[in-house]
PDB file of C-alpha atoms (C1' of nucleotides) in Angstrom:
ATOM      1  CA  MET T   1       0.000   0.000   0.000  1.00 59.00           C
ATOM      2  CA  GLY T   2       2.986   2.276  -0.137  1.00 64.00           C
ATOM      3  CA  ILE T   3       2.395   3.317   3.444  1.00 76.00           C
ATOM      4  CA  SER T   4       4.636   2.208   6.280  1.00 78.00           C
ATOM      5  CA  LYS T   5       3.091   0.882   9.473  1.00 83.00           C
ATOM      6  CA  THR T   6       5.128   3.188  11.677  1.00 89.00           C
ATOM      7  CA  GLU T   7       2.902   2.647  14.702  1.00 89.00           C
ATOM      8  CA  ILE T   8       4.181  -0.866  15.339  1.00 95.00           C
ATOM      9  CA  PHE T   9       7.808   0.262  15.593  1.00 97.00           C
ATOM     10  CA  THR T  10       9.707   2.138  18.265  1.00 97.00           C
ATOM     11  CA  ASP T  11      10.399   5.863  18.047  1.00 97.00           C
ATOM     12  CA  GLN T  12      14.069   5.057  17.646  1.00 98.00           C
ATOM     13  CA  GLN T  13      13.425   2.709  14.729  1.00 98.00           C
ATOM     14  CA  ASN T  14      11.209   5.259  13.023  1.00 98.00           C
ATOM     15  CA  GLU T  15      13.769   7.989  13.556  1.00 98.00           C
ATOM     16  CA  ILE T  16      16.564   5.923  12.039  1.00 98.00           C
ATOM     17  CA  ALA T  17      14.301   5.146   9.101  1.00 98.00           C
ATOM     18  CA  LEU T  18      13.419   8.823   8.584  1.00 98.00           C
ATOM     19  CA  PHE T  19      17.025   9.958   8.531  1.00 98.00           C
ATOM     20  CA  SER T  20      17.991   7.063   6.286  1.00 98.00           C
ATOM     21  CA  LYS T  21      15.177   7.800   3.903  1.00 98.00           C
ATOM     22  CA  VAL T  22      16.419  11.338   3.339  1.00 98.00           C
ATOM     23  CA  PHE T  23      19.874   9.942   2.566  1.00 98.00           C
ATOM     24  CA  GLY T  24      18.273   7.438   0.219  1.00 98.00           C
ATOM     25  CA  HIS T  25      18.548   9.655  -2.822  1.00 98.00           C
ATOM     26  CA  PRO T  26      21.909  10.466  -4.446  1.00 98.00           C
ATOM     27  CA  ALA T  27      20.878  14.063  -5.128  1.00 98.00           C
ATOM     28  CA  ARG T  28      20.430  14.734  -1.427  1.00 98.00           C
ATOM     29  CA  VAL T  29      23.723  13.000  -0.677  1.00 98.00           C
ATOM     30  CA  ALA T  30      25.388  15.186  -3.297  1.00 97.00           C
ATOM     31  CA  ILE T  31      23.830  18.349  -1.889  1.00 97.00           C
ATOM     32  CA  LEU T  32      25.058  17.560   1.609  1.00 97.00           C
ATOM     33  CA  GLN T  33      28.537  16.655   0.398  1.00 96.00           C
ATOM     34  CA  HIS T  34      28.717  19.888  -1.555  1.00 95.00           C
ATOM     35  CA  LEU T  35      27.666  21.933   1.469  1.00 94.00           C
ATOM     36  CA  PHE T  36      30.351  20.262   3.560  1.00 94.00           C
ATOM     37  CA  ARG T  37      33.016  20.645   0.890  1.00 91.00           C
ATOM     38  CA  ILE T  38      32.325  24.337   0.282  1.00 85.00           C
ATOM     39  CA  ASP T  39      32.253  24.776   4.041  1.00 65.00           C
ATOM     40  CA  THR T  40      30.192  27.926   3.868  1.00 69.00           C
ATOM     41  CA  CYS T  41      26.822  29.063   2.699  1.00 69.00           C
ATOM     42  CA  VAL T  42      25.913  28.033  -0.810  1.00 78.00           C
ATOM     43  CA  CYS T  43      23.903  30.702  -2.510  1.00 66.00           C
ATOM     44  CA  GLY T  44      22.063  29.659  -5.619  1.00 73.00           C
ATOM     45  CA  ASP T  45      24.551  27.562  -7.544  1.00 86.00           C
ATOM     46  CA  LEU T  46      23.244  24.211  -6.347  1.00 92.00           C
ATOM     47  CA  VAL T  47      21.187  23.718  -9.484  1.00 94.00           C
ATOM     48  CA  GLU T  48      24.248  23.887 -11.748  1.00 92.00           C
ATOM     49  CA  GLU T  49      26.301  21.878  -9.280  1.00 93.00           C
ATOM     50  CA  ILE T  50      23.910  18.944  -9.006  1.00 96.00           C
ATOM     51  CA  GLY T  51      22.449  18.867 -12.494  1.00 94.00           C
ATOM     52  CA  LEU T  52      18.748  18.567 -11.850  1.00 96.00           C
ATOM     53  CA  ALA T  53      16.043  21.098 -12.638  1.00 96.00           C
ATOM     54  CA  GLN T  54      15.498  23.965 -10.226  1.00 96.00           C
ATOM     55  CA  PRO T  55      12.138  22.739  -8.860  1.00 97.00           C
ATOM     56  CA  THR T  56      13.636  19.311  -8.227  1.00 97.00           C
ATOM     57  CA  ILE T  57      16.562  20.751  -6.268  1.00 97.00           C
ATOM     58  CA  SER T  58      14.187  22.979  -4.357  1.00 97.00           C
ATOM     59  CA  GLN T  59      12.153  19.946  -3.376  1.00 97.00           C
ATOM     60  CA  HIS T  60      15.207  18.017  -2.153  1.00 98.00           C
ATOM     61  CA  LEU T  61      16.368  21.051  -0.166  1.00 97.00           C
ATOM     62  CA  LYS T  62      12.936  21.234   1.425  1.00 97.00           C
ATOM     63  CA  GLU T  63      13.200  17.660   2.667  1.00 98.00           C
ATOM     64  CA  LEU T  64      16.666  18.248   4.088  1.00 98.00           C
ATOM     65  CA  LYS T  65      15.464  21.407   5.777  1.00 97.00           C
ATOM     66  CA  HIS T  66      12.396  19.641   7.142  1.00 97.00           C
ATOM     67  CA  LEU T  67      14.608  17.167   9.005  1.00 97.00           C
ATOM     68  CA  GLY T  68      16.731  20.047  10.267  1.00 97.00           C
ATOM     69  CA  LEU T  69      19.925  18.920   8.587  1.00 97.00           C
ATOM     70  CA  ILE T  70      20.354  22.188   6.671  1.00 96.00           C
ATOM     71  CA  LYS T  71      19.166  25.722   7.152  1.00 94.00           C
ATOM     72  CA  GLY T  72      18.640  28.539   4.723  1.00 91.00           C
ATOM     73  CA  SER T  73      18.815  32.291   5.053  1.00 91.00           C
ATOM     74  CA  ILE T  74      17.428  34.754   2.560  1.00 90.00           C
ATOM     75  CA  GLU T  75      19.943  37.209   1.120  1.00 89.00           C
ATOM     76  CA  GLY T  76      18.222  39.520  -1.279  1.00 90.00           C
ATOM     77  CA  THR T  77      16.902  37.489  -4.165  1.00 90.00           C
ATOM     78  CA  ARG T  78      19.030  34.521  -3.245  1.00 92.00           C
ATOM     79  CA  VAL T  79      18.785  31.899  -0.521  1.00 93.00           C
ATOM     80  CA  CYS T  80      21.922  30.646   1.169  1.00 93.00           C
ATOM     81  CA  TYR T  81      22.006  27.112   2.524  1.00 94.00           C
ATOM     82  CA  CYS T  82      24.384  25.483   4.924  1.00 93.00           C
ATOM     83  CA  ILE T  83      24.609  22.456   7.188  1.00 94.00           C
ATOM     84  CA  ASP T  84      22.957  22.745  10.583  1.00 95.00           C
ATOM     85  CA  THR T  85      25.944  21.372  12.463  1.00 93.00           C
ATOM     86  CA  GLU T  86      24.161  20.898  15.760  1.00 95.00           C
ATOM     87  CA  ASN T  87      21.377  18.817  14.258  1.00 97.00           C
ATOM     88  CA  TRP T  88      23.812  16.961  12.028  1.00 97.00           C
ATOM     89  CA  ILE T  89      25.724  15.793  15.078  1.00 96.00           C
ATOM     90  CA  LYS T  90      22.514  14.754  16.830  1.00 97.00           C
ATOM     91  CA  MET T  91      21.536  12.750  13.767  1.00 98.00           C
ATOM     92  CA  LYS T  92      25.006  11.249  13.598  1.00 98.00           C
ATOM     93  CA  HIS T  93      24.796   9.921  17.153  1.00 98.00           C
ATOM     94  CA  ILE T  94      21.512   8.191  16.363  1.00 98.00           C
ATOM     95  CA  MET T  95      22.862   6.667  13.172  1.00 98.00           C
ATOM     96  CA  LEU T  96      26.172   5.652  14.757  1.00 98.00           C
ATOM     97  CA  ALA T  97      24.395   3.760  17.520  1.00 97.00           C
ATOM     98  CA  PHE T  98      22.594   1.818  14.814  1.00 98.00           C
ATOM     99  CA  LEU T  99      25.615   1.201  12.615  1.00 98.00           C
ATOM    100  CA  ASN T 100      27.858   0.200  15.521  1.00 96.00           C
ATOM    101  CA  GLN T 101      25.624  -2.595  16.746  1.00 93.00           C
ATOM    102  CA  ASP T 102      28.160  -5.068  15.407  1.00 85.00           C
ATOM    103  CA  LEU T 103      30.613  -4.005  18.113  1.00 79.00           C
ATOM    104  CA  LYS T 104      28.432  -5.695  20.698  1.00 73.00           C
ATOM    105  CA  ALA T 105      27.683  -8.709  18.564  1.00 68.00           C
ATOM    106  CA  LYS T 106      29.921 -11.732  18.219  1.00 63.00           C
ATOM    107  CA  ALA T 107      29.944 -13.021  14.681  1.00 54.00           C
ATOM    108  CA  ASP T 108      27.783 -14.440  11.972  1.00 53.00           C
ATOM    109  CA  CYS T 109      26.969 -18.105  12.408  1.00 60.00           C
ATOM    110  CA  CYS T 110      25.313 -19.193   9.171  1.00 56.00           C
TER     111      CYS T 110
ATOM    112  CA  MET M   1       8.946  10.577 -12.477  1.00 56.00           C
ATOM    113  CA  GLY M   2       9.638   8.261  -9.569  1.00 65.00           C
ATOM    114  CA  ILE M   3      12.943   7.273 -11.106  1.00 76.00           C
ATOM    115  CA  SER M   4      16.233   8.595  -9.797  1.00 78.00           C
ATOM    116  CA  LYS M   5      18.774   9.977 -12.235  1.00 83.00           C
ATOM    117  CA  THR M   6      21.598   7.846 -10.865  1.00 90.00           C
ATOM    118  CA  GLU M   7      23.812   8.395 -13.880  1.00 90.00           C
ATOM    119  CA  ILE M   8      24.587  12.000 -12.970  1.00 95.00           C
ATOM    120  CA  PHE M   9      25.944  11.050  -9.543  1.00 97.00           C
ATOM    121  CA  THR M  10      29.153   9.374  -8.446  1.00 97.00           C
ATOM    122  CA  ASP M  11      29.329   5.676  -7.592  1.00 97.00           C
ATOM    123  CA  GLN M  12      29.980   6.663  -4.001  1.00 98.00           C
ATOM    124  CA  GLN M  13      26.893   8.862  -3.841  1.00 98.00           C
ATOM    125  CA  ASN M  14      24.748   6.140  -5.359  1.00 98.00           C
ATOM    126  CA  GLU M  15      26.145   3.553  -2.968  1.00 98.00           C
ATOM    127  CA  ILE M  16      25.407   5.703   0.075  1.00 98.00           C
ATOM    128  CA  ALA M  17      21.890   6.249  -1.261  1.00 98.00           C
ATOM    129  CA  LEU M  18      21.340   2.510  -1.815  1.00 98.00           C
ATOM    130  CA  PHE M  19      22.396   1.554   1.697  1.00 98.00           C
ATOM    131  CA  SER M  20      20.396   4.411   3.171  1.00 98.00           C
ATOM    132  CA  LYS M  21      17.332   3.450   1.210  1.00 98.00           C
ATOM    133  CA  VAL M  22      17.337  -0.031   2.697  1.00 98.00           C
ATOM    134  CA  PHE M  23      17.529   1.497   6.176  1.00 98.00           C
ATOM    135  CA  GLY M  24      14.705   3.832   5.224  1.00 98.00           C
ATOM    136  CA  HIS M  25      11.986   1.527   6.494  1.00 98.00           C
ATOM    137  CA  PRO M  26      11.469   0.832  10.202  1.00 98.00           C
ATOM    138  CA  ALA M  27      10.681  -2.840   9.569  1.00 98.00           C
ATOM    139  CA  ARG M  28      14.135  -3.396   8.072  1.00 98.00           C
ATOM    140  CA  VAL M  29      15.720  -1.468  10.929  1.00 98.00           C
ATOM    141  CA  ALA M  30      13.808  -3.662  13.385  1.00 97.00           C
ATOM    142  CA  ILE M  31      14.856  -6.853  11.589  1.00 97.00           C
ATOM    143  CA  LEU M  32      18.522  -5.881  11.699  1.00 97.00           C
ATOM    144  CA  GLN M  33      18.343  -4.829  15.346  1.00 96.00           C
ATOM    145  CA  HIS M  34      16.693  -8.133  16.221  1.00 95.00           C
ATOM    146  CA  LEU M  35      19.367 -10.113  14.394  1.00 94.00           C
ATOM    147  CA  PHE M  36      22.071  -8.238  16.269  1.00 94.00           C
ATOM    148  CA  ARG M  37      20.333  -8.578  19.626  1.00 91.00           C
ATOM    149  CA  ILE M  38      19.732 -12.304  19.282  1.00 85.00           C
ATOM    150  CA  ASP M  39      23.307 -12.609  18.113  1.00 64.00           C
ATOM    151  CA  THR M  40      22.717 -15.866  16.314  1.00 69.00           C
ATOM    152  CA  CYS M  41      20.666 -17.222  13.482  1.00 68.00           C
ATOM    153  CA  VAL M  42      17.007 -16.348  13.624  1.00 79.00           C
ATOM    154  CA  CYS M  43      14.898 -19.175  12.357  1.00 66.00           C
ATOM    155  CA  GLY M  44      11.352 -18.354  11.483  1.00 73.00           C
ATOM    156  CA  ASP M  45      10.118 -16.195  14.301  1.00 86.00           C
ATOM    157  CA  LEU M  46      10.722 -12.877  12.558  1.00 92.00           C
ATOM    158  CA  VAL M  47       7.086 -12.594  11.501  1.00 94.00           C
ATOM    159  CA  GLU M  48       5.837 -12.661  15.104  1.00 92.00           C
ATOM    160  CA  GLU M  49       8.705 -10.488  16.250  1.00 93.00           C
ATOM    161  CA  ILE M  50       8.119  -7.671  13.771  1.00 96.00           C
ATOM    162  CA  GLY M  51       4.363  -7.798  13.410  1.00 94.00           C
ATOM    163  CA  LEU M  52       3.857  -7.656   9.675  1.00 96.00           C
ATOM    164  CA  ALA M  53       2.440 -10.342   7.418  1.00 96.00           C
ATOM    165  CA  GLN M  54       4.714 -13.143   6.298  1.00 96.00           C
ATOM    166  CA  PRO M  55       4.970 -12.071   2.633  1.00 97.00           C
ATOM    167  CA  THR M  56       5.852  -8.559   3.747  1.00 97.00           C
ATOM    168  CA  ILE M  57       8.650  -9.758   6.020  1.00 97.00           C
ATOM    169  CA  SER M  58       9.896 -12.044   3.271  1.00 97.00           C
ATOM    170  CA  GLN M  59      10.070  -9.071   0.916  1.00 97.00           C
ATOM    171  CA  HIS M  60      12.042  -6.958   3.402  1.00 98.00           C
ATOM    172  CA  LEU M  61      14.441  -9.853   4.042  1.00 97.00           C
ATOM    173  CA  LYS M  62      14.968 -10.161   0.299  1.00 97.00           C
ATOM    174  CA  GLU M  63      16.062  -6.534   0.060  1.00 98.00           C
ATOM    175  CA  LEU M  64      18.450  -6.889   2.966  1.00 98.00           C
ATOM    176  CA  LYS M  65      19.870 -10.052   1.431  1.00 97.00           C
ATOM    177  CA  HIS M  66      20.186  -8.391  -1.973  1.00 97.00           C
ATOM    178  CA  LEU M  67      22.480  -5.750  -0.488  1.00 97.00           C
ATOM    179  CA  GLY M  68      24.465  -8.475   1.253  1.00 97.00           C
ATOM    180  CA  LEU M  69      23.727  -7.259   4.782  1.00 97.00           C
ATOM    181  CA  ILE M  70      22.187 -10.554   5.876  1.00 96.00           C
ATOM    182  CA  LYS M  71      22.479 -14.134   4.750  1.00 94.00           C
ATOM    183  CA  GLY M  72      20.112 -17.063   5.068  1.00 90.00           C
ATOM    184  CA  SER M  73      20.646 -20.771   5.284  1.00 90.00           C
ATOM    185  CA  ILE M  74      17.974 -23.393   4.817  1.00 89.00           C
ATOM    186  CA  GLU M  75      17.439 -25.748   7.743  1.00 89.00           C
ATOM    187  CA  GLY M  76      14.719 -28.190   6.988  1.00 90.00           C
ATOM    188  CA  THR M  77      11.498 -26.322   6.465  1.00 91.00           C
ATOM    189  CA  ARG M  78      12.876 -23.226   8.098  1.00 92.00           C
ATOM    190  CA  VAL M  79      15.291 -20.574   6.912  1.00 93.00           C
ATOM    191  CA  CYS M  80      17.794 -19.107   9.314  1.00 93.00           C
ATOM    192  CA  TYR M  81      18.951 -15.540   8.872  1.00 94.00           C
ATOM    193  CA  CYS M  82      21.880 -13.705  10.360  1.00 93.00           C
ATOM    194  CA  ILE M  83      23.948 -10.590   9.795  1.00 94.00           C
ATOM    195  CA  ASP M  84      26.724 -10.843   7.223  1.00 95.00           C
ATOM    196  CA  THR M  85      29.319  -9.248   9.467  1.00 93.00           C
ATOM    197  CA  GLU M  86      31.926  -8.745   6.770  1.00 95.00           C
ATOM    198  CA  ASN M  87      29.568  -6.870   4.480  1.00 97.00           C
ATOM    199  CA  TRP M  88      28.066  -4.979   7.395  1.00 97.00           C
ATOM    200  CA  ILE M  89      31.481  -3.596   8.279  1.00 97.00           C
ATOM    201  CA  LYS M  90      32.165  -2.658   4.658  1.00 98.00           C
ATOM    202  CA  MET M  91      28.850  -0.819   4.555  1.00 98.00           C
ATOM    203  CA  LYS M  92      29.642   0.841   7.861  1.00 98.00           C
ATOM    204  CA  HIS M  93      32.901   2.299   6.558  1.00 98.00           C
ATOM    205  CA  ILE M  94      31.102   3.842   3.597  1.00 98.00           C
ATOM    206  CA  MET M  95      28.372   5.300   5.773  1.00 98.00           C
ATOM    207  CA  LEU M  96      30.792   6.532   8.441  1.00 98.00           C
ATOM    208  CA  ALA M  97      32.821   8.435   5.859  1.00 97.00           C
ATOM    209  CA  PHE M  98      29.623  10.183   4.865  1.00 98.00           C
ATOM    210  CA  LEU M  99      28.367  10.870   8.381  1.00 98.00           C
ATOM    211  CA  ASN M 100      31.758  12.085   9.621  1.00 96.00           C
ATOM    212  CA  GLN M 101      32.125  14.817   7.037  1.00 93.00           C
ATOM    213  CA  ASP M 102      31.469  17.370   9.750  1.00 84.00           C
ATOM    214  CA  LEU M 103      34.828  16.560  11.347  1.00 77.00           C
ATOM    215  CA  LYS M 104      36.550  18.270   8.459  1.00 72.00           C
ATOM    216  CA  ALA M 105      34.129  21.156   8.287  1.00 68.00           C
ATOM    217  CA  LYS M 106      34.293  24.275  10.400  1.00 63.00           C
ATOM    218  CA  ALA M 107      30.845  25.389  11.431  1.00 54.00           C
ATOM    219  CA  ASP M 108      27.581  26.595  10.089  1.00 55.00           C
ATOM    220  CA  CYS M 109      27.592  30.204   9.014  1.00 60.00           C
ATOM    221  CA  CYS M 110      23.986  31.106   8.287  1.00 56.00           C
TER     222      CYS M 110
ATOM    223  C1'  DT B   1       1.379 -41.485   0.121  1.00 83.43           C
ATOM    224  C1'  DT B   2      -1.118 -37.406   2.901  1.00 83.43           C
ATOM    225  C1'  DG B   3      -1.019 -33.550   5.768  1.00 83.43           C
ATOM    226  C1'  DA B   4       1.262 -29.934   8.129  1.00 83.43           C
ATOM    227  C1'  DT B   5       4.742 -26.398   8.310  1.00 83.43           C
ATOM    228  C1'  DT B   6       7.668 -22.834   6.548  1.00 83.43           C
ATOM    229  C1'  DC B   7       9.043 -19.581   3.441  1.00 83.43           C
ATOM    230  C1'  DA B   8       9.172 -17.533  -1.420  1.00 83.43           C
ATOM    231  C1'  DT B   9       6.731 -15.680  -5.202  1.00 83.43           C
ATOM    232  C1'  DC B  10       2.856 -13.745  -7.746  1.00 83.43           C
ATOM    233  C1'  DG B  11      -0.627 -10.464  -8.339  1.00 83.43           C
ATOM    234  C1'  DT B  12      -2.752  -6.434  -7.075  1.00 83.43           C
ATOM    235  C1'  DA B  13      -4.315  -2.204  -4.571  1.00 83.43           C
ATOM    236  C1'  DA B  14      -2.992   1.846  -2.121  1.00 83.43           C
ATOM    237  C1'  DT B  15       0.231   5.207  -1.405  1.00 83.43           C
ATOM    238  C1'  DA B  16       4.856   7.555  -1.961  1.00 83.43           C
ATOM    239  C1'  DT B  17       8.562   9.415  -4.605  1.00 83.43           C
ATOM    240  C1'  DT B  18      10.802  11.668  -8.408  1.00 83.43           C
ATOM    241  C1'  DG B  19      11.164  15.070 -11.924  1.00 83.43           C
ATOM    242  C1'  DC B  20       9.901  19.047 -14.370  1.00 83.43           C
ATOM    243  C1'  DA B  21       7.033  22.727 -16.893  1.00 83.43           C
ATOM    244  C1'  DA B  22       4.337  26.402 -15.540  1.00 83.43           C
ATOM    245  C1'  DT B  23       3.476  29.745 -12.418  1.00 83.43           C
ATOM    246  C1'  DG B  24       3.831  32.611  -8.273  1.00 83.43           C
ATOM    247  C1'  DA B  25       6.256  35.533  -4.846  1.00 83.43           C
ATOM    248  C1'  DA B  26       9.825  38.520  -3.419  1.00 83.43           C
ATOM    249  C1'  DG B  27      13.675  41.453  -3.981  1.00 83.43           C
ATOM    250  C1'  DC B  28      16.660  44.586  -6.708  1.00 83.43           C
ATOM    251  C1'  DA B  29      17.907  47.838 -10.508  1.00 83.43           C
ATOM    252  C1'  DA B  30      16.789  51.425 -13.441  1.00 83.43           C
TER     253       DA B  30
ATOM    254  C1'  DT O   1       6.577  51.730 -12.239  1.00 83.43           C
ATOM    255  C1'  DT O   2       8.886  47.794 -15.447  1.00 83.43           C
ATOM    256  C1'  DG O   3      11.911  44.194 -16.071  1.00 83.43           C
ATOM    257  C1'  DC O   4      15.050  40.860 -14.289  1.00 83.43           C
ATOM    258  C1'  DT O   5      16.640  37.412 -11.122  1.00 83.43           C
ATOM    259  C1'  DT O   6      16.063  33.827  -7.785  1.00 83.43           C
ATOM    260  C1'  DC O   7      13.705  30.478  -5.459  1.00 83.43           C
ATOM    261  C1'  DA O   8       9.211  28.239  -3.865  1.00 83.43           C
ATOM    262  C1'  DT O   9       4.938  26.147  -5.050  1.00 83.43           C
ATOM    263  C1'  DT O  10       1.532  23.887  -7.924  1.00 83.43           C
ATOM    264  C1'  DG O  11       0.060  20.333 -10.868  1.00 83.43           C
ATOM    265  C1'  DC O  12       0.825  16.360 -13.210  1.00 83.43           C
ATOM    266  C1'  DA O  13       2.897  12.040 -15.286  1.00 83.43           C
ATOM    267  C1'  DA O  14       5.912   8.199 -14.600  1.00 83.43           C
ATOM    268  C1'  DT O  15       7.742   5.069 -11.587  1.00 83.43           C
ATOM    269  C1'  DA O  16       8.700   2.947  -6.939  1.00 83.43           C
ATOM    270  C1'  DT O  17       7.388   1.202  -2.524  1.00 83.43           C
ATOM    271  C1'  DT O  18       4.555  -1.062   0.829  1.00 83.43           C
ATOM    272  C1'  DA O  19       1.415  -4.509   2.266  1.00 83.43           C
ATOM    273  C1'  DC O  20      -1.008  -8.688   1.994  1.00 83.43           C
ATOM    274  C1'  DG O  21      -4.091 -12.614   0.131  1.00 83.43           C
ATOM    275  C1'  DA O  22      -3.461 -16.437  -2.659  1.00 83.43           C
ATOM    276  C1'  DT O  23      -0.583 -19.742  -4.240  1.00 83.43           C
ATOM    277  C1'  DG O  24       3.604 -22.525  -5.020  1.00 83.43           C
ATOM    278  C1'  DA O  25       7.769 -25.152  -3.563  1.00 83.43           C
ATOM    279  C1'  DA O  26      10.236 -27.723  -0.298  1.00 83.43           C
ATOM    280  C1'  DT O  27      10.785 -30.425   3.799  1.00 83.43           C
ATOM    281  C1'  DC O  28       9.371 -33.405   7.506  1.00 83.43           C
ATOM    282  C1'  DA O  29       6.248 -36.605  10.100  1.00 83.43           C
ATOM    283  C1'  DA O  30       3.161 -40.242  10.142  1.00 83.43           C
TER     284       DA O  30
END
DNA sequence: TTGATTCATCGTAATATTGCAATGAAGCAA
DNA sequence: TTGCTTCATTGCAATATTACGATGAATCAA
């Protein structure tokens, strides 16, 4: 049905899934990598950088902003985006706890 | 159009997106967490554990297996699943490199 | 053999995602 | 004001995902 039964999972599981979902598209990965690489606000040139149409980029930026991973500030006719470091680190802790489960586990047995 | 333009992104970006996409559903997160917690093969009881119908669980397991994160071995009428530790660690390195980008970056400026 | 169990696959309905043209909104320059 | 630039939003088509009933395949027990 295209709809996930989120109510039968824990908040932690749903949170991991939400963050992962936003990383589940290469355009959003590319946007984030570009913002980190430039290491400052990016004003406007994301469309040329990524190579998708302007409405498509705008939509991906909206999803990243909705999760709090980036923030934008209006500068005249342009909008400048950058990583929200504080929220990025919060997200990272949640994802690291998930990815590092293997540290507690022994080994595969099959 | 529901289809991602993977060809305009790097292999690394597409790989991060593929791993993230599989973590983008709480049922798959729950399955992986259960496999780690049990720390051995899980034979059959995943349907009761997760709370989705058997075909749905089977479909999620197939996606996890397709990415190499779990492996299954047939034991009689049952199938036993466990984490593929080697591939999990490979995946983890790729994801950690992405999540740890902030270590190189300075700070947000907006 | 028959019946029961377990899991995969098929088929399908409901919903979500992706991408972009068209359009709108807001600011700046002249 | 007009025109230009930049980005967001709307609307829509194409495709993907999620979920599950029905069914199939394989194994084991009797």
